[in-house]
Each structure stands twice: as C-alpha cells, then as structure tokens.
Tab-separated table of C-alpha atoms in Angstrom:
chain	number	residue	atom	x	y	z
A	718	MET	CA	75.868	127.043	85.786
A	719	SER	CA	74.536	127.100	88.895
A	720	ALA	CA	76.573	129.446	91.780
A	721	TRP	CA	76.229	126.057	93.954
A	722	HIS	CA	77.963	123.769	91.361
A	723	GLY	CA	80.707	121.893	93.120
A	724	THR	CA	80.121	123.973	96.495
A	725	ARG	CA	80.781	121.722	99.837
A	726	ALA	CA	77.660	122.008	101.673
A	727	LEU	CA	77.105	120.701	105.243
A	728	ILE	CA	73.803	119.934	106.216
A	729	THR	CA	73.118	118.277	109.834
A	730	GLY	CA	69.113	117.206	110.306
A	731	ALA	CA	69.373	115.960	106.856
A	732	THR	CA	67.156	113.353	107.146
A	733	GLY	CA	64.847	115.236	108.873
A	734	PHE	CA	61.364	116.896	107.010
A	735	ILE	CA	62.887	120.203	106.029
A	736	GLY	CA	66.357	118.979	105.627
A	737	SER	CA	65.651	116.185	102.994
A	738	HIS	CA	64.006	118.631	101.009
A	739	LEU	CA	66.818	121.047	101.035
A	740	VAL	CA	69.177	118.366	100.365
A	741	ARG	CA	67.457	117.456	97.197
A	742	ARG	CA	67.422	120.823	96.058
A	743	LEU	CA	71.148	121.595	96.577
A	744	THR	CA	71.902	118.323	94.767
A	745	GLU	CA	69.655	119.429	91.977
A	746	LEU	CA	71.783	122.865	91.781
A	747	GLY	CA	75.098	120.896	91.805
A	748	ALA	CA	76.438	121.115	95.479
A	749	ARG	CA	78.261	118.545	97.030
A	750	THR	CA	76.362	117.615	99.877
A	751	HIS	CA	77.656	116.074	103.222
A	752	VAL	CA	74.683	115.170	105.485
A	753	VAL	CA	75.210	114.232	109.093
A	754	SER	CA	73.175	111.786	111.042
A	755	ARG	CA	73.294	110.128	114.107
A	756	ARG	CA	72.603	106.758	112.785
A	757	PRO	CA	74.759	104.295	110.676
A	758	PRO	CA	75.542	103.406	108.005
A	759	GLU	CA	78.235	105.847	107.300
A	760	ALA	CA	78.918	106.167	103.223
A	761	GLU	CA	80.474	108.901	100.917
A	762	GLY	CA	78.842	111.953	101.669
A	763	ARG	CA	77.134	110.531	104.689
A	764	HIS	CA	78.657	111.397	108.266
A	765	VAL	CA	77.367	109.615	111.526
A	766	VAL	CA	78.415	112.384	114.378
A	767	ASP	CA	76.584	113.110	117.833
A	768	LEU	CA	76.430	116.402	117.464
A	769	THR	CA	76.458	117.158	121.160
A	770	ASP	CA	80.264	115.819	121.291
A	771	ALA	CA	82.491	118.807	120.855
A	772	GLU	CA	85.569	116.691	119.729
A	773	ALA	CA	83.523	114.628	117.268
A	774	VAL	CA	82.023	118.022	115.553
A	775	ALA	CA	85.641	119.665	115.514
A	776	GLU	CA	86.990	116.422	113.357
A	777	LEU	CA	83.680	116.568	111.216
A	778	VAL	CA	84.474	120.308	110.510
A	779	ALA	CA	88.269	119.402	109.651
A	780	ARG	CA	87.351	116.299	107.588
A	781	VAL	CA	84.843	118.001	105.474
A	782	GLU	CA	86.190	121.592	105.278
A	783	PRO	CA	82.558	122.903	104.554
A	784	GLU	CA	82.112	126.090	102.799
A	785	VAL	CA	78.625	126.487	103.382
A	786	VAL	CA	77.006	124.983	106.490
A	787	PHE	CA	72.755	124.431	107.294
A	788	HIS	CA	72.339	123.360	110.684
A	789	LEU	CA	68.669	121.629	111.067
A	790	ALA	CA	69.143	119.047	113.533
A	791	GLY	CA	67.775	119.332	116.706
A	792	GLU	CA	65.869	117.984	119.655
A	793	VAL	CA	62.023	119.055	118.518
A	794	THR	CA	59.464	118.712	120.947
A	795	GLY	CA	56.613	120.941	121.973
A	796	VAL	CA	56.096	118.888	125.369
A	797	ARG	CA	55.765	120.979	128.716
A	798	ASP	CA	57.829	118.630	130.871
A	799	PRO	CA	60.935	119.547	133.297
A	800	ALA	CA	62.248	116.155	132.138
A	801	THR	CA	62.825	117.689	128.497
A	802	VAL	CA	64.885	120.446	129.553
A	803	ALA	CA	67.998	118.426	129.614
A	804	PRO	CA	67.709	116.704	126.114
A	805	THR	CA	66.600	119.847	124.666
A	806	LEU	CA	69.248	121.952	125.860
A	807	ALA	CA	71.922	119.473	124.909
A	808	GLY	CA	70.423	118.735	121.564
A	809	ASN	CA	69.521	122.543	120.501
A	810	LEU	CA	71.869	124.651	122.336
A	811	GLY	CA	74.738	122.736	123.158
A	812	ALA	CA	75.212	121.017	119.788
A	813	THR	CA	74.553	124.319	118.295
A	814	VAL	CA	77.711	125.966	120.284
A	815	ASN	CA	79.891	122.710	119.515
A	816	LEU	CA	79.258	123.601	115.046
A	817	LEU	CA	79.610	127.360	115.885
A	818	THR	CA	82.948	126.916	117.833
A	819	ALA	CA	84.142	124.383	115.316
A	820	LEU	CA	83.515	126.825	112.479
A	821	THR	CA	84.909	129.688	113.879
A	822	GLY	CA	88.175	130.961	112.250
A	823	THR	CA	87.645	128.199	109.189
A	824	PRO	CA	87.134	129.843	105.827
A	825	VAL	CA	83.293	128.757	105.766
A	826	ARG	CA	81.295	131.580	103.766
A	827	SER	CA	77.892	131.251	105.184
A	828	VAL	CA	76.224	129.287	108.161
A	829	VAL	CA	72.745	129.043	108.397
A	830	LEU	CA	70.679	127.783	111.457
A	831	ALA	CA	67.292	126.440	111.615
A	832	GLY	CA	65.656	129.164	114.304
A	833	SER	CA	61.875	128.718	115.575
A	834	VAL	CA	58.658	130.855	115.268
A	835	GLU	CA	58.476	129.691	118.756
A	836	GLU	CA	61.242	131.656	120.195
A	837	PRO	CA	60.027	134.517	122.494
A	838	ARG	CA	59.718	137.716	121.559
A	839	ASP	CA	59.358	141.448	123.230
A	840	GLY	CA	60.223	139.902	126.772
A	841	GLN	CA	58.173	137.041	127.164
A	842	ALA	CA	58.887	133.829	128.668
A	843	PRO	CA	59.813	131.206	126.395
A	844	GLY	CA	56.702	128.994	126.035
A	845	SER	CA	58.261	125.276	126.199
A	846	PRO	CA	62.162	124.212	126.972
A	847	TYR	CA	62.412	123.912	123.304
A	848	ALA	CA	61.498	127.803	122.676
A	849	ALA	CA	63.970	128.499	125.364
A	850	ALA	CA	66.789	126.259	124.148
A	851	LYS	CA	66.103	127.971	120.485
A	852	ALA	CA	66.108	131.233	121.863
A	853	ALA	CA	69.372	130.716	123.588
A	854	ALA	CA	71.123	129.104	120.145
A	855	THR	CA	70.088	132.569	118.467
A	856	GLY	CA	71.640	134.610	121.137
A	857	TYR	CA	74.990	132.735	120.983
A	858	ALA	CA	74.576	132.925	117.171
A	859	ARG	CA	74.860	136.869	117.562
A	860	MET	CA	77.518	136.657	119.640
A	861	TYR	CA	79.743	134.478	117.659
A	862	HIS	CA	78.980	136.753	114.243
A	863	ALA	CA	79.704	139.953	116.518
A	864	LEU	CA	82.686	138.578	118.494
A	865	TRP	CA	84.379	136.636	116.069
A	866	GLY	CA	82.906	137.487	112.722
A	867	LEU	CA	81.377	133.996	111.983
A	868	PRO	CA	78.951	134.561	109.063
A	869	VAL	CA	76.123	132.781	110.986
A	870	SER	CA	72.566	133.899	110.221
A	871	VAL	CA	69.435	132.064	111.887
A	872	LEU	CA	66.167	131.224	109.900
A	873	ARG	CA	63.341	131.584	112.384
A	874	VAL	CA	61.028	129.436	110.733
A	875	ALA	CA	57.097	129.039	111.301
A	876	MET	CA	55.100	126.017	111.164
A	877	VAL	CA	56.280	124.168	108.243
A	878	TYR	CA	53.994	121.583	106.225
A	879	GLY	CA	53.960	119.973	103.215
A	880	PRO	CA	54.545	116.329	101.220
A	881	GLY	CA	56.855	114.118	103.017
A	882	GLU	CA	56.345	115.201	106.905
A	883	PRO	CA	57.694	112.179	108.691
A	884	ASN	CA	55.833	113.500	112.159
A	885	LEU	CA	52.348	112.163	111.473
A	886	ALA	CA	51.047	113.443	114.865
A	887	ARG	CA	51.506	116.973	113.523
A	888	LEU	CA	48.609	118.774	112.713
A	889	VAL	CA	48.338	118.858	109.043
A	890	PRO	CA	49.150	115.132	108.718
A	891	TYR	CA	47.056	113.880	111.652
A	892	VAL	CA	43.937	115.758	110.164
A	893	THR	CA	44.396	114.764	106.460
A	894	ARG	CA	45.160	111.419	107.344
A	895	SER	CA	42.239	111.042	109.621
A	896	LEU	CA	39.879	112.575	106.993
A	897	LEU	CA	40.749	110.564	104.492
A	898	ARG	CA	39.976	107.290	106.446
A	899	GLY	CA	36.543	108.998	107.272
A	900	GLN	CA	37.783	109.274	110.579
A	901	ALA	CA	36.652	112.335	112.757
A	902	PRO	CA	40.007	114.391	114.013
A	903	GLU	CA	39.946	115.276	117.820
A	904	LEU	CA	41.583	118.822	117.990
A	905	THR	CA	42.019	121.545	120.618
A	906	SER	CA	39.219	124.608	120.831
A	907	GLY	CA	41.032	125.819	117.140
A	908	THR	CA	41.330	129.677	118.263
A	909	ARG	CA	44.975	129.437	118.145
A	910	LEU	CA	46.481	131.244	115.391
A	911	ILE	CA	48.920	129.578	113.165
A	912	THR	CA	51.518	130.864	110.799
A	913	TRP	CA	51.779	128.339	108.103
A	914	VAL	CA	54.809	128.083	105.360
A	915	TYR	CA	55.075	125.407	102.556
A	916	VAL	CA	58.378	123.418	102.769
A	917	ASP	CA	59.156	124.341	99.209
A	918	ASP	CA	59.274	128.259	100.241
A	919	VAL	CA	61.386	127.267	103.324
A	920	VAL	CA	64.247	125.529	101.356
A	921	GLU	CA	64.251	128.411	99.258
A	922	ALA	CA	65.162	130.914	101.880
A	923	PHE	CA	67.658	128.413	103.124
A	924	VAL	CA	69.151	128.408	99.859
A	925	ARG	CA	69.112	132.255	99.286
A	926	ALA	CA	70.950	132.574	103.144
A	927	GLY	CA	73.438	129.970	102.282
A	928	ALA	CA	74.105	131.394	98.815
A	929	ASN	CA	76.517	134.270	100.294
A	930	GLY	CA	77.062	136.330	103.578
A	931	ASP	CA	74.796	138.854	102.917
A	932	ALA	CA	72.398	137.417	105.733
A	933	ALA	CA	75.225	137.015	108.148
A	934	GLY	CA	74.141	138.561	111.492
A	935	HIS	CA	70.603	138.675	110.878
A	936	ALA	CA	67.636	136.402	112.611
A	937	LEU	CA	65.152	136.709	109.932
A	938	ASP	CA	61.401	135.106	110.030
A	939	ILE	CA	60.673	132.386	107.489
A	940	GLY	CA	56.864	132.348	107.536
A	941	THR	CA	53.719	133.956	105.966
A	942	PRO	CA	52.407	137.442	106.887
A	943	GLU	CA	48.846	136.286	107.742
A	944	PRO	CA	48.351	133.441	110.608
A	945	VAL	CA	45.284	131.395	110.464
A	946	SER	CA	43.336	129.586	112.875
A	947	ILE	CA	43.811	125.857	113.763
A	948	ARG	CA	39.954	125.756	113.116
A	949	ASP	CA	40.035	127.486	109.894
A	950	THR	CA	43.098	125.381	108.739
A	951	ALA	CA	41.014	121.957	109.715
A	952	GLU	CA	37.925	122.967	107.951
A	953	LEU	CA	40.000	124.007	104.849
A	954	LEU	CA	41.509	120.349	104.764
A	955	ALA	CA	38.109	118.941	105.438
A	956	LYS	CA	36.712	121.234	102.448
A	957	ILE	CA	39.636	119.654	100.115
A	958	VAL	CA	39.208	116.027	101.470
A	959	GLY	CA	35.725	115.914	100.715
A	960	GLY	CA	33.734	113.124	102.642
A	961	PRO	CA	31.246	113.083	105.413
A	962	ALA	CA	34.039	113.456	108.498
A	963	ARG	CA	34.334	116.477	110.045
A	964	PRO	CA	36.976	118.014	112.864
A	965	VAL	CA	35.950	117.480	116.464
A	966	TYR	CA	36.994	121.072	118.587
A	967	GLY	CA	37.596	121.086	122.308
A	968	ALA	CA	38.109	117.619	122.420
A	969	VAL	CA	41.914	118.080	123.154
A	970	ALA	CA	43.289	120.479	126.037
A	971	ALA	CA	45.625	123.358	124.919
A	972	ARG	CA	48.957	123.042	125.944
A	973	PRO	CA	49.993	125.750	128.472
A	974	LEU	CA	51.443	129.151	126.870
A	975	ASP	CA	50.371	128.077	123.347
A	976	ARG	CA	50.658	131.774	121.972
A	977	ALA	CA	49.318	132.705	118.555
A	978	GLN	CA	52.114	132.672	115.941
A	979	ARG	CA	53.298	135.851	113.860
A	980	SER	CA	56.124	136.138	111.288
A	981	ASP	CA	57.155	139.372	109.973
A	982	VAL	CA	58.795	138.276	106.779
A	983	GLU	CA	59.508	142.031	105.393
A	984	PRO	CA	63.185	141.638	106.845
A	985	ALA	CA	64.043	138.498	104.702
A	986	ALA	CA	62.430	140.141	101.806
A	987	ARG	CA	64.970	143.100	101.929
A	988	VAL	CA	68.183	140.861	103.129
A	989	LEU	CA	67.387	137.653	101.027
A	990	GLY	CA	64.898	138.671	98.402
A	991	TRP	CA	62.459	136.288	99.679
A	992	ARG	CA	58.668	135.897	100.139
A	993	PRO	CA	56.728	133.014	100.455
A	994	VAL	CA	54.494	132.081	96.947
A	995	THR	CA	52.535	129.091	97.757
A	996	SER	CA	49.142	129.743	99.117
A	997	LEU	CA	47.775	127.917	102.059
A	998	GLU	CA	44.894	125.979	99.924
A	999	GLU	CA	47.414	125.326	97.127
A	1000	GLY	CA	50.332	123.758	99.431
A	1001	LEU	CA	47.339	121.967	101.375
A	1002	ARG	CA	46.230	120.717	98.225
A	1003	ARG	CA	49.612	119.169	97.461
A	1004	THR	CA	50.079	117.501	100.813
A	1005	VAL	CA	46.762	116.139	100.622
A	1006	ASP	CA	47.482	114.425	97.218
A	1007	TRP	CA	50.470	113.274	98.544
A	1008	HIS	CA	48.888	111.480	101.412
A	1009	THR	CA	45.908	110.025	99.347
A	1010	SER	CA	48.959	108.422	97.426
A	1011	ARG	CA	50.322	106.735	100.165
A	1012	LEU	CA	47.032	105.587	101.779
C-alpha cells in the first residue's frame, strides 16, 4: 500500500501546469487531495480561497488540517515593469507568509514550496520582481523552519516543460505550435542558457519532498545538470517536428538581466534521492506528440 494512502494533502496552485500534474500523481498514490483555487465552483476537496487574505488562509488550514502541504500558487511573470512589483509581492511573498503563519504550530509533517531557478545567487541583484519575491519567500521559509520548527522546504524549480502547459506563449509550446503550423517562430539571439526539466521529473521531486520531513530546512535545485541554449532547444524542436519552417533568431530583443540558468542537482540527490531521468530530446518528443494531437 502506498505511504500516501489516505494522507490529507493540500495543494495550492493545483490548476496550474505543475499543480495539475502533481494532483493527478497524488491521487494515483491514494492521497486525499484538497486543492485551492481562486475561482469557483467550490466542491468536495476543492476550496476557493484568496491566499493574500491571512484570515481566509487560517480558516482553510483549520478546516482541512493538512498533513502535507504543497504551495505552488503564485503570480508568475517575467515582465520587468515597476507595475508588477506589488502584485508579485502580494501573490508570491504575502501569500506564502500567510500560509506559513497558518501552518506554524499545527501537526503538519511536511510543507513544500515551489521556488524558482530565477532566484538570485551569490549576491546578484534579482533579475525581475518575480525573482525578488521568490527569493524573499525562500528566506522566510528558512526563518520559519529555524525559529519555529516548521518542516518546510523549498524546491527551486528550473524551466519546466511538457504536455499540458497552459501558457502557450512560453518558449517550448510557442516554438512547437508555430513549427507544426509551418510558421517561423521569432526568437531572441538564442544564446541564453536554459536549465530545462520535464514536468514528470518535477512532480517526482515534490512527491519525495513531501513524503517525510527529510527535506525540511533545505532549498534544493530541481533541474538538470547541463543547461541548453535557446537556439539549441529550438533547433531540436525543429528537428523533431520536421517540415520547412525554421526559427528566426534576433527578431525579439532579450529582456534585461536575463542570465544563464544553472541548477546544482547534487543536494537534491543527497536529500531526496532524486535526479532527473527524462532527457531533453525524449521530453520534447512527448511534448510535440501532445501538441500534435491537439492541433
């Protein structure tokens, strides 16, 4: 019998890309999933809650009494605009603090937060309001663990791709669908290095982090050891799709502070026994097949 059988698992961001895959996997393992959404309808196992409302979050935690919490909800944007500071602060840092506060002192056995590969390292300035809010949330998670013993960990997830990605403007679905339609996707110079990771591998990392308290207090990179340039990724997609269309590089300006992404997966291997198992080519083939079936 699965160790997850009957476990009350609360998942925020459950309707998002990673969240929907995670809920499906936890359900397969026998967990009693409680999903959080900002939109109705509310039904059994589904809770409509604004996570920026501290009182509503406290009521949610008291009602569900979760044993494991996965916090994936957030305001995700790479836009570099002062107007995005307030919403990313509230949607990422404020919501996270509300949840951590509500869980402190409860018998929850594991809390897993979705961090980001975009979080700055080694004294770098954050590259976007989103990156700044995510980095601050990681800092608060460490504080809640150190001061109040909350069993919280952070998985700093790299660039996730795979079937079911709802944001068709992101690189892999955009390039894939353009090529399948015989259109030339317009990209930056393509030199930026990206750390890709397949969605099923990410879900496995979350399941392992939530299974027990071994990850508590850690911030772990969930990615792949070797980054791949945007150009090489797009060319691999063009090879998989086939056809005459080819990406056009240099048609779009790069965003300020778009840095190379790198993930050190060794800590996750030691703490969780986790490593990515899906190669980029295999993951992209599965993704192309999924989009092909829906065009």
